Amino acid sequence: MKALQYRRFGAGPEVVEIDRPAPGPGEVLVKITASGICHSDEHVMSLPAEHFPYAMPQTLGHEPAGTVAEVGAGVTRIELGTPVVVYGPWGCGWCAMCADGTENLCLTGMTAPGLGSPGAMAEYMIVDDVRHLVPIGDFDPVSAAPLTDAALTSYQAIKSVMNRFVAGSTTVVIGAGGLGHMAIQLLRALTGTRVIALDLGEARLAFAREVGAHAAVESNREAGSTVREMTGGRGADVVLDFVGTDITGRLAVACGGVGSSVVLIGAGGGGVTIGLTSAPLNMTVSTSFWGRRQELIELVAMARRGQISVRTTTFPLDEGPRAYELLRRGEIRGRGVIVPA
Ligand SMILES: [Zn+2]
Ligand SMILES: [Zn+2]
């Protein structure tokens, strides 16, 4: 079968021919119908060899949708042909976090397809346990795949500060790409907050407005004071940083008001420094990584009701390397999705 693999440090991913895997006991073979592409793959591929955390080569892809093609010994609870999305952060299933459905924070260290285990940028992939499958019925798999990360990660970040979206509140979303465009829609569907998106270039700002941002502002040195002006001098109540560089970290602090919450989500390799005298008083900074298993089930239900819709740009598997190049240049509208067939 064909697969998109990261094979050489410092080079882009390559399309290669590898053996189709067979499911072992308890495992499920999924035939991939759609696989979202993510900035965190870019981040991983940018790491020097000595910091690369996985075995090489690495088949990419942690946002899978597909159908159950084959099951290993002992798997009885799912029928062949069932359309599913795959919950990506695979925890141990035993620890206190996993017991709560929070496998993304597994205390023994989670693995994930495309981030340690063979990923979904291939014609088939192995899923380690039937509990990581969420049936999607007749819902479009291309729209469903990004629910597993782009939407799920945004959803957990929003839920982590849900008590902050009081009447009259303002929320800044930094980065209106794959994750940010889902966050804007989720904020509009779940809260009454005013949403200000920050991004670069008129096309991306127009896209942010199109998916529901009340306002979209060029993300430059003045953006913090612009947000402050737009909020009558107070600053935003919540800032969600989907980029995660030191530059956006400083911007997030500049946008937030007294008592505000800043949530860092983007895997840009940077962060935020605050101090009592160098940040708004009682500002809270937290991080948010991926999401819980039951939250993916909630999002599938929400998407099937039409309350959120993933905007996608699709590519055949052979164009995977070009898709990552476009992602790196910020030229993909919404979420890029690889469609193998
Ligand atoms: Zn991701
Ligand atoms: Zn665990």
Short mmCIF file of N, CA and C in Angstrom, two decimals, residues 114-216:
data_model
loop_
_atom_site.label_atom_id
_atom_site.label_comp_id
_atom_site.label_asym_id
_atom_site.label_seq_id
_atom_site.Cartn_x
_atom_site.Cartn_y
_atom_site.Cartn_z
N GLY A 114 0.73 8.33 13.79
CA GLY A 114 1.43 9.45 13.16
C GLY A 114 2.39 10.16 14.09
N LEU A 115 2.30 9.88 15.37
CA LEU A 115 3.17 10.49 16.39
C LEU A 115 3.67 9.36 17.29
N GLY A 116 4.42 8.46 16.70
CA GLY A 116 4.93 7.30 17.43
C GLY A 116 4.48 5.99 16.79
N SER A 117 3.16 5.83 16.62
CA SER A 117 2.63 4.64 15.93
C SER A 117 2.44 4.97 14.45
N PRO A 118 2.39 3.93 13.58
CA PRO A 118 2.15 4.21 12.16
C PRO A 118 0.83 4.96 11.95
N GLY A 119 0.87 6.05 11.18
CA GLY A 119 -0.27 6.95 11.09
C GLY A 119 -1.22 6.71 9.93
N ALA A 120 -2.08 7.71 9.71
CA ALA A 120 -3.24 7.56 8.82
C ALA A 120 -3.00 8.09 7.41
N MET A 121 -1.79 8.57 7.10
CA MET A 121 -1.49 9.01 5.73
C MET A 121 -1.07 7.78 4.94
N ALA A 122 -2.01 6.87 4.78
CA ALA A 122 -1.74 5.59 4.13
C ALA A 122 -3.08 5.02 3.71
N GLU A 123 -3.03 3.94 2.96
CA GLU A 123 -4.31 3.35 2.54
C GLU A 123 -4.98 2.61 3.70
N TYR A 124 -4.18 2.08 4.62
CA TYR A 124 -4.71 1.38 5.80
C TYR A 124 -3.91 1.75 7.02
N MET A 125 -4.54 1.65 8.20
CA MET A 125 -3.78 1.81 9.44
C MET A 125 -4.33 0.86 10.50
N ILE A 126 -3.47 0.54 11.46
CA ILE A 126 -3.87 -0.29 12.60
C ILE A 126 -4.31 0.62 13.75
N VAL A 127 -5.48 0.32 14.33
CA VAL A 127 -5.92 1.00 15.55
C VAL A 127 -5.78 0.00 16.69
N ASP A 128 -5.18 0.46 17.79
CA ASP A 128 -4.77 -0.48 18.84
C ASP A 128 -5.93 -1.08 19.62
N ASP A 129 -7.08 -0.37 19.66
CA ASP A 129 -8.18 -0.88 20.48
C ASP A 129 -9.49 -0.32 19.95
N VAL A 130 -10.53 -1.13 19.99
CA VAL A 130 -11.83 -0.72 19.47
C VAL A 130 -12.39 0.51 20.19
N ARG A 131 -11.92 0.75 21.44
CA ARG A 131 -12.44 1.92 22.16
C ARG A 131 -12.01 3.24 21.52
N HIS A 132 -11.00 3.18 20.65
CA HIS A 132 -10.53 4.41 20.00
C HIS A 132 -11.26 4.71 18.70
N LEU A 133 -12.32 3.95 18.41
CA LEU A 133 -13.12 4.20 17.21
C LEU A 133 -14.43 4.88 17.60
N VAL A 134 -14.81 5.90 16.85
CA VAL A 134 -16.11 6.56 17.05
C VAL A 134 -16.89 6.46 15.74
N PRO A 135 -18.01 5.72 15.72
CA PRO A 135 -18.79 5.60 14.48
C PRO A 135 -19.35 6.95 14.04
N ILE A 136 -19.38 7.17 12.72
CA ILE A 136 -19.88 8.45 12.18
C ILE A 136 -21.09 8.27 11.27
N GLY A 137 -21.56 7.02 11.11
CA GLY A 137 -22.74 6.81 10.27
C GLY A 137 -22.48 7.28 8.85
N ASP A 138 -23.45 8.01 8.28
CA ASP A 138 -23.31 8.43 6.87
C ASP A 138 -22.70 9.83 6.74
N PHE A 139 -22.10 10.35 7.83
CA PHE A 139 -21.49 11.68 7.79
C PHE A 139 -20.25 11.65 6.90
N ASP A 140 -20.04 12.73 6.14
CA ASP A 140 -18.92 12.84 5.20
C ASP A 140 -17.57 12.65 5.91
N PRO A 141 -16.79 11.62 5.53
CA PRO A 141 -15.53 11.35 6.25
C PRO A 141 -14.49 12.47 6.10
N VAL A 142 -14.51 13.20 4.99
CA VAL A 142 -13.55 14.30 4.82
C VAL A 142 -13.81 15.39 5.87
N SER A 143 -15.10 15.67 6.10
CA SER A 143 -15.45 16.65 7.14
C SER A 143 -15.26 16.09 8.54
N ALA A 144 -15.34 14.77 8.65
CA ALA A 144 -15.28 14.15 9.98
C ALA A 144 -13.85 14.03 10.50
N ALA A 145 -12.88 13.75 9.59
CA ALA A 145 -11.51 13.47 10.05
C ALA A 145 -10.96 14.59 10.94
N PRO A 146 -11.07 15.87 10.53
CA PRO A 146 -10.49 16.92 11.37
C PRO A 146 -11.20 17.14 12.72
N LEU A 147 -12.35 16.51 12.91
CA LEU A 147 -12.99 16.60 14.22
C LEU A 147 -12.08 15.99 15.28
N THR A 148 -11.26 15.00 14.88
CA THR A 148 -10.47 14.23 15.85
C THR A 148 -9.30 15.01 16.46
N ASP A 149 -8.92 16.11 15.81
CA ASP A 149 -7.85 16.94 16.39
C ASP A 149 -8.18 18.43 16.25
N ALA A 150 -8.36 18.92 15.04
CA ALA A 150 -8.60 20.37 14.86
C ALA A 150 -9.79 20.82 15.71
N ALA A 151 -10.87 20.05 15.69
CA ALA A 151 -12.04 20.44 16.49
C ALA A 151 -11.88 20.01 17.94
N LEU A 152 -11.38 18.80 18.17
CA LEU A 152 -11.28 18.28 19.54
C LEU A 152 -10.34 19.12 20.40
N THR A 153 -9.21 19.49 19.84
CA THR A 153 -8.24 20.30 20.58
C THR A 153 -8.82 21.68 20.90
N SER A 154 -9.52 22.26 19.94
CA SER A 154 -10.16 23.56 20.17
C SER A 154 -11.24 23.45 21.24
N TYR A 155 -12.00 22.38 21.18
CA TYR A 155 -13.12 22.17 22.09
C TYR A 155 -12.63 22.05 23.54
N GLN A 156 -11.58 21.25 23.76
CA GLN A 156 -11.08 21.11 25.13
C GLN A 156 -10.54 22.44 25.65
N ALA A 157 -9.85 23.19 24.79
CA ALA A 157 -9.31 24.48 25.22
C ALA A 157 -10.44 25.43 25.64
N ILE A 158 -11.50 25.45 24.85
CA ILE A 158 -12.64 26.32 25.16
C ILE A 158 -13.32 25.87 26.46
N LYS A 159 -13.53 24.54 26.58
CA LYS A 159 -14.19 24.04 27.79
C LYS A 159 -13.37 24.32 29.04
N SER A 160 -12.04 24.39 28.90
CA SER A 160 -11.19 24.60 30.07
C SER A 160 -11.37 25.99 30.69
N VAL A 161 -11.95 26.93 29.92
CA VAL A 161 -12.18 28.28 30.45
C VAL A 161 -13.65 28.68 30.27
N MET A 162 -14.53 27.69 30.29
CA MET A 162 -15.95 27.93 29.97
C MET A 162 -16.59 28.98 30.88
N ASN A 163 -16.14 29.03 32.14
CA ASN A 163 -16.75 29.99 33.08
C ASN A 163 -16.33 31.44 32.79
N ARG A 164 -15.41 31.64 31.83
CA ARG A 164 -14.95 32.99 31.52
C ARG A 164 -15.80 33.70 30.47
N PHE A 165 -16.67 32.95 29.79
CA PHE A 165 -17.44 33.54 28.69
C PHE A 165 -18.72 34.19 29.23
N VAL A 166 -18.53 35.18 30.09
CA VAL A 166 -19.68 35.85 30.71
C VAL A 166 -20.32 36.81 29.70
N ALA A 167 -21.51 37.28 30.02
CA ALA A 167 -22.20 38.25 29.15
C ALA A 167 -21.27 39.44 28.89
N GLY A 168 -21.18 39.84 27.66
CA GLY A 168 -20.37 40.99 27.31
C GLY A 168 -18.89 40.69 27.15
N SER A 169 -18.52 39.42 27.23
CA SER A 169 -17.09 39.07 27.17
C SER A 169 -16.56 39.13 25.74
N THR A 170 -15.23 39.21 25.65
CA THR A 170 -14.54 39.20 24.35
C THR A 170 -13.48 38.12 24.37
N THR A 171 -13.39 37.37 23.28
CA THR A 171 -12.39 36.31 23.16
C THR A 171 -11.54 36.56 21.92
N VAL A 172 -10.23 36.50 22.10
CA VAL A 172 -9.30 36.64 20.97
C VAL A 172 -8.83 35.26 20.55
N VAL A 173 -8.92 34.97 19.25
CA VAL A 173 -8.42 33.72 18.69
C VAL A 173 -7.20 34.08 17.82
N ILE A 174 -6.01 33.63 18.24
CA ILE A 174 -4.80 33.89 17.47
C ILE A 174 -4.57 32.72 16.52
N GLY A 175 -4.68 32.99 15.22
CA GLY A 175 -4.49 31.95 14.21
C GLY A 175 -5.82 31.35 13.77
N ALA A 176 -6.25 31.67 12.55
CA ALA A 176 -7.54 31.17 12.05
C ALA A 176 -7.31 30.09 11.00
N GLY A 177 -6.46 29.12 11.33
CA GLY A 177 -6.19 28.01 10.42
C GLY A 177 -7.06 26.81 10.75
N GLY A 178 -6.46 25.61 10.64
CA GLY A 178 -7.20 24.37 10.88
C GLY A 178 -7.89 24.36 12.24
N LEU A 179 -7.16 24.66 13.31
CA LEU A 179 -7.76 24.67 14.65
C LEU A 179 -8.57 25.93 14.89
N GLY A 180 -7.98 27.09 14.58
CA GLY A 180 -8.63 28.36 14.88
C GLY A 180 -10.00 28.49 14.23
N HIS A 181 -10.15 27.99 13.01
CA HIS A 181 -11.45 28.15 12.35
C HIS A 181 -12.51 27.27 12.99
N MET A 182 -12.08 26.19 13.64
CA MET A 182 -13.03 25.39 14.42
C MET A 182 -13.35 26.07 15.75
N ALA A 183 -12.32 26.68 16.36
CA ALA A 183 -12.54 27.37 17.64
C ALA A 183 -13.54 28.51 17.47
N ILE A 184 -13.42 29.26 16.37
CA ILE A 184 -14.35 30.37 16.13
C ILE A 184 -15.79 29.84 16.06
N GLN A 185 -15.98 28.75 15.33
CA GLN A 185 -17.32 28.19 15.20
C GLN A 185 -17.83 27.63 16.54
N LEU A 186 -16.94 26.97 17.28
CA LEU A 186 -17.36 26.41 18.58
C LEU A 186 -17.72 27.52 19.56
N LEU A 187 -16.93 28.61 19.56
CA LEU A 187 -17.25 29.74 20.44
C LEU A 187 -18.62 30.32 20.10
N ARG A 188 -18.90 30.43 18.78
CA ARG A 188 -20.19 30.98 18.37
C ARG A 188 -21.35 30.04 18.73
N ALA A 189 -21.09 28.72 18.61
CA ALA A 189 -22.17 27.75 18.87
C ALA A 189 -22.42 27.55 20.37
N LEU A 190 -21.36 27.71 21.19
CA LEU A 190 -21.47 27.32 22.60
C LEU A 190 -21.56 28.51 23.56
N THR A 191 -21.17 29.70 23.12
CA THR A 191 -21.12 30.85 24.04
C THR A 191 -21.69 32.10 23.35
N GLY A 192 -21.85 33.16 24.12
CA GLY A 192 -22.28 34.44 23.56
C GLY A 192 -21.14 35.44 23.46
N THR A 193 -19.91 34.95 23.57
CA THR A 193 -18.75 35.85 23.59
C THR A 193 -18.55 36.52 22.23
N ARG A 194 -17.96 37.70 22.23
CA ARG A 194 -17.57 38.34 20.97
C ARG A 194 -16.20 37.81 20.55
N VAL A 195 -16.09 37.40 19.30
CA VAL A 195 -14.86 36.75 18.84
C VAL A 195 -14.07 37.70 17.94
N ILE A 196 -12.80 37.97 18.34
CA ILE A 196 -11.88 38.73 17.51
C ILE A 196 -10.76 37.78 17.07
N ALA A 197 -10.62 37.58 15.75
CA ALA A 197 -9.57 36.70 15.24
C ALA A 197 -8.36 37.53 14.83
N LEU A 198 -7.16 37.01 15.10
CA LEU A 198 -5.92 37.65 14.65
C LEU A 198 -5.21 36.70 13.71
N ASP A 199 -4.84 37.19 12.53
CA ASP A 199 -4.08 36.36 11.59
C ASP A 199 -3.37 37.29 10.61
N LEU A 200 -2.67 36.70 9.66
CA LEU A 200 -1.86 37.47 8.71
C LEU A 200 -2.48 37.46 7.32
N GLY A 201 -2.70 38.64 6.77
CA GLY A 201 -3.14 38.72 5.37
C GLY A 201 -4.66 38.76 5.24
N GLU A 202 -5.12 39.50 4.26
CA GLU A 202 -6.56 39.74 4.10
C GLU A 202 -7.33 38.46 3.81
N ALA A 203 -6.72 37.51 3.06
CA ALA A 203 -7.45 36.28 2.73
C ALA A 203 -7.79 35.50 4.00
N ARG A 204 -6.82 35.40 4.90
CA ARG A 204 -7.06 34.63 6.14
C ARG A 204 -8.00 35.39 7.08
N LEU A 205 -7.93 36.72 7.07
CA LEU A 205 -8.84 37.51 7.91
C LEU A 205 -10.28 37.38 7.39
N ALA A 206 -10.44 37.41 6.06
CA ALA A 206 -11.77 37.25 5.46
C ALA A 206 -12.34 35.87 5.78
N PHE A 207 -11.45 34.86 5.76
CA PHE A 207 -11.88 33.50 6.09
C PHE A 207 -12.36 33.43 7.55
N ALA A 208 -11.65 34.09 8.46
CA ALA A 208 -12.04 34.10 9.87
C ALA A 208 -13.44 34.71 10.04
N ARG A 209 -13.69 35.81 9.31
CA ARG A 209 -15.03 36.43 9.37
C ARG A 209 -16.08 35.49 8.80
N GLU A 210 -15.71 34.85 7.69
CA GLU A 210 -16.66 33.94 7.02
C GLU A 210 -17.11 32.81 7.94
N VAL A 211 -16.21 32.29 8.79
CA VAL A 211 -16.60 31.18 9.68
C VAL A 211 -17.16 31.68 11.01
N GLY A 212 -17.32 33.00 11.18
CA GLY A 212 -18.06 33.47 12.34
C GLY A 212 -17.41 34.49 13.24
N ALA A 213 -16.15 34.87 12.98
CA ALA A 213 -15.53 35.90 13.83
C ALA A 213 -16.28 37.22 13.65
N HIS A 214 -16.53 37.91 14.78
CA HIS A 214 -17.20 39.22 14.69
C HIS A 214 -16.27 40.25 14.07
N ALA A 215 -14.97 40.08 14.32
CA ALA A 215 -13.97 40.99 13.76
C ALA A 215 -12.70 40.20 13.52
N ALA A 216 -11.90 40.66 12.56
CA ALA A 216 -10.62 40.01 12.29
C ALA A 216 -9.59 41.11 12.08
#
